[in-house]
Structures are given as C-alpha cells and as structure tokens.
Amino acid sequence: MKYLTVALAKGRLAELAMDMFESIDMDCSEMREKSRKLIFTDEKNKMKFILVKASDVPTYVEYGAADIGIVGKDTLLEEGRNLYEMINLNFGKCRMCVCGKPEMKDKMFSVNNLKVASKYPHIAEQFFRDEKGQTVKLIKLNGSVELAPLVGLSDVIVDIVESGKTLEENGLEVLYEVCPLSAWFVVNRVSMKMHTERIMSIVEGFRERVKE
Ligand code: PRP
C-alpha cells in the first residue's frame, strides 16, 4: 500500500492536528518527540507526516508532494492554491481583523492611500478593494505586525486576533472584523481520485470528532 503523506503546519495547529490523527488511532508518537526530523512515519497505517511552515502547506498539497494538509484558513485565503477544502476542523479558531489605534475607526475607510501593514497582503488588499472599493498602500511584514501603527509605519494592520491580548497590551483595538478563521483539512485533487476510500475514511473519522 502506498504511503499517504500529510503536511502539518508547524506550531500550535500541528499539536491539535496530531490529537485528531491520534483520535482515529494513527501513531504520531515519533512526531511528538522534540527532534529536528522533518518526516515521521506511521508504519502500521502507512502514513507519513511532514512538518512545514504554515504558508508552505498549500504548496506541498497543490503539487502532490503531500496528499493531505492541515492548515489555517488564513493561509488558504492568502495562498489561493488549487486544492480541495474538505472539512472545517473548527480548532485554532481566531479572526482576521483590521486593527489599529481607536481614533482610526471612524476615518479608515475614507483615507486616501491608507497605509496597511500585514503578513497577509492578498487578504488585506482584496478586503479593501472588493468590500470597500478602496485603494490602499500595502506594506508586507513577516511578524510582530502590531508594531507598525505604533511606530508610524502604517495607519492600520490586517492581522489575526485570537485572545486580543497583543492588541490590548499595545493600545490597539479591532476596528473591523474581516472573517472568522480556523484549521481546515485540505486534499490534493489527484490524491482524492486515487485514494478516495482511504482519504474519505480519515475525513469521516475527523468529522465525527469535530467540535462545533
Ligand atoms: C499572531 C498574530 C498576532 C497574535 C494574536 O502572531 O499575528 O500578533 O498572534 O494573538 P492574540 O490575539 O492572542 O494576542 P504570532 O504569535 O504568530 O507571531 P508573529 O507576530 O511573530 O507572527
């Protein structure tokens, strides 16, 4: 039997994804041991797991280097890859929001060339263009995005809000909610045809365990 390969987004989502796979009796013990290995095998179930940067999960899945991926909706929206989004796993829940200093709330949609910093330039640009008909100046950052409005790099940010603590501790707030986010189970289009039965049995197992 061929190995099915699963790409997991490194970090918190990977831990929660492992819980899911273990709940359907797959073996993630090798991956739980903190090591520098990148590929983990469950011989009994003929599964391989690879740990990759979140933004690379859709790439591995689209090209078929992984049959399955577990990744946040934020990454799927940003990357816009060609794959099947099979089930919303409903964990890793958070929100994509426009955030900034409170005084921006009333004026941000009327400012010309509003400066928007984000790790998600496509989501940000699309939101302002399609939903608000507004042209903005996008500034791509790779982390600690909340700094941008504090040091005058941008007027607002488009970023993930989970507990809201980062905003609160930096005197910023949610100005507008763009969309809710959570982890998704995604599948390569060819893999879905070649291994329908095996993939669907995983999907069914997960579906029973998805918490509303
Ligand atoms: C994410 C996100 C926010 C923060 C939100 O950043 O970009 O900064 O978490 O979480 P909170 O609402 O619970 O405070 P991450 O921790 O991934 O680090 P980064 O800023 O370096 O990307």
GROMACS .gro file of N, CA and C and ligand atoms in nm, residues 119 142-146 159-166, ligand 1:
model
   64
  119LYS      N    1   0.091   4.059   0.737
  119LYS     CA    2   0.157   3.936   0.690
  119LYS      C    3   0.074   3.876   0.577
  142ASN      N    4   0.656   4.041   0.820
  142ASN     CA    5   0.665   3.897   0.846
  142ASN      C    6   0.639   3.858   0.990
  143GLY      N    7   0.609   3.954   1.075
  143GLY     CA    8   0.579   3.923   1.215
  143GLY      C    9   0.571   4.050   1.297
  144SER      N   10   0.526   4.036   1.423
  144SER     CA   11   0.510   4.149   1.515
  144SER      C   12   0.445   4.269   1.444
  145VAL      N   13   0.341   4.239   1.371
  145VAL     CA   14   0.275   4.340   1.286
  145VAL      C   15   0.218   4.455   1.368
  146GLU      N   16   0.181   4.426   1.494
  146GLU     CA   17   0.121   4.528   1.581
  146GLU      C   18   0.212   4.649   1.601
  159ASP      N   19  -0.457   4.162   1.058
  159ASP     CA   20  -0.386   4.053   1.125
  159ASP      C   21  -0.484   3.962   1.198
  160ILE      N   22  -0.428   3.850   1.246
  160ILE     CA   23  -0.506   3.755   1.322
  160ILE      C   24  -0.522   3.803   1.465
  161VAL      N   25  -0.644   3.793   1.515
  161VAL     CA   26  -0.670   3.821   1.657
  161VAL      C   27  -0.723   3.692   1.718
  162GLU      N   28  -0.655   3.648   1.825
  162GLU     CA   29  -0.703   3.526   1.890
  162GLU      C   30  -0.761   3.565   2.026
  163SER      N   31  -0.676   3.587   2.125
  163SER     CA   32  -0.727   3.628   2.256
  163SER      C   33  -0.749   3.779   2.262
  164GLY      N   34  -0.681   3.854   2.174
  164GLY     CA   35  -0.689   4.001   2.177
  164GLY      C   36  -0.583   4.062   2.268
  165LYS      N   37  -0.504   3.978   2.333
  165LYS     CA   38  -0.404   4.025   2.430
  165LYS      C   39  -0.297   4.113   2.367
  166THR      N   40  -0.247   4.073   2.250
  166THR     CA   41  -0.140   4.152   2.185
  166THR      C   42  -0.190   4.293   2.157
  213PRP     C1   43  -0.017   3.614   1.594
  213PRP     C2   44  -0.088   3.732   1.529
  213PRP     C3   45  -0.096   3.832   1.641
  213PRP     C4   46  -0.115   3.744   1.765
  213PRP     C5   47  -0.260   3.742   1.804
  213PRP     O1   48   0.118   3.636   1.590
  213PRP     O2   49  -0.017   3.779   1.416
  213PRP     O3   50   0.023   3.906   1.650
  213PRP     O4   51  -0.071   3.612   1.728
  213PRP     O5   52  -0.283   3.665   1.920
  213PRP     P1   53  -0.360   3.724   2.046
  213PRP     O6   54  -0.484   3.792   1.997
  213PRP     O7   55  -0.393   3.601   2.126
  213PRP     O8   56  -0.269   3.816   2.120
  213PRP     P2   57   0.226   3.524   1.622
  213PRP     O9   58   0.221   3.488   1.766
  213PRP    O10   59   0.208   3.413   1.527
  213PRP    O11   60   0.367   3.595   1.599
  213PRP     P3   61   0.420   3.695   1.489
  213PRP    O12   62   0.361   3.828   1.519
  213PRP    O13   63   0.568   3.699   1.505
  213PRP    O14   64   0.378   3.644   1.355
   0.00000   0.00000   0.00000
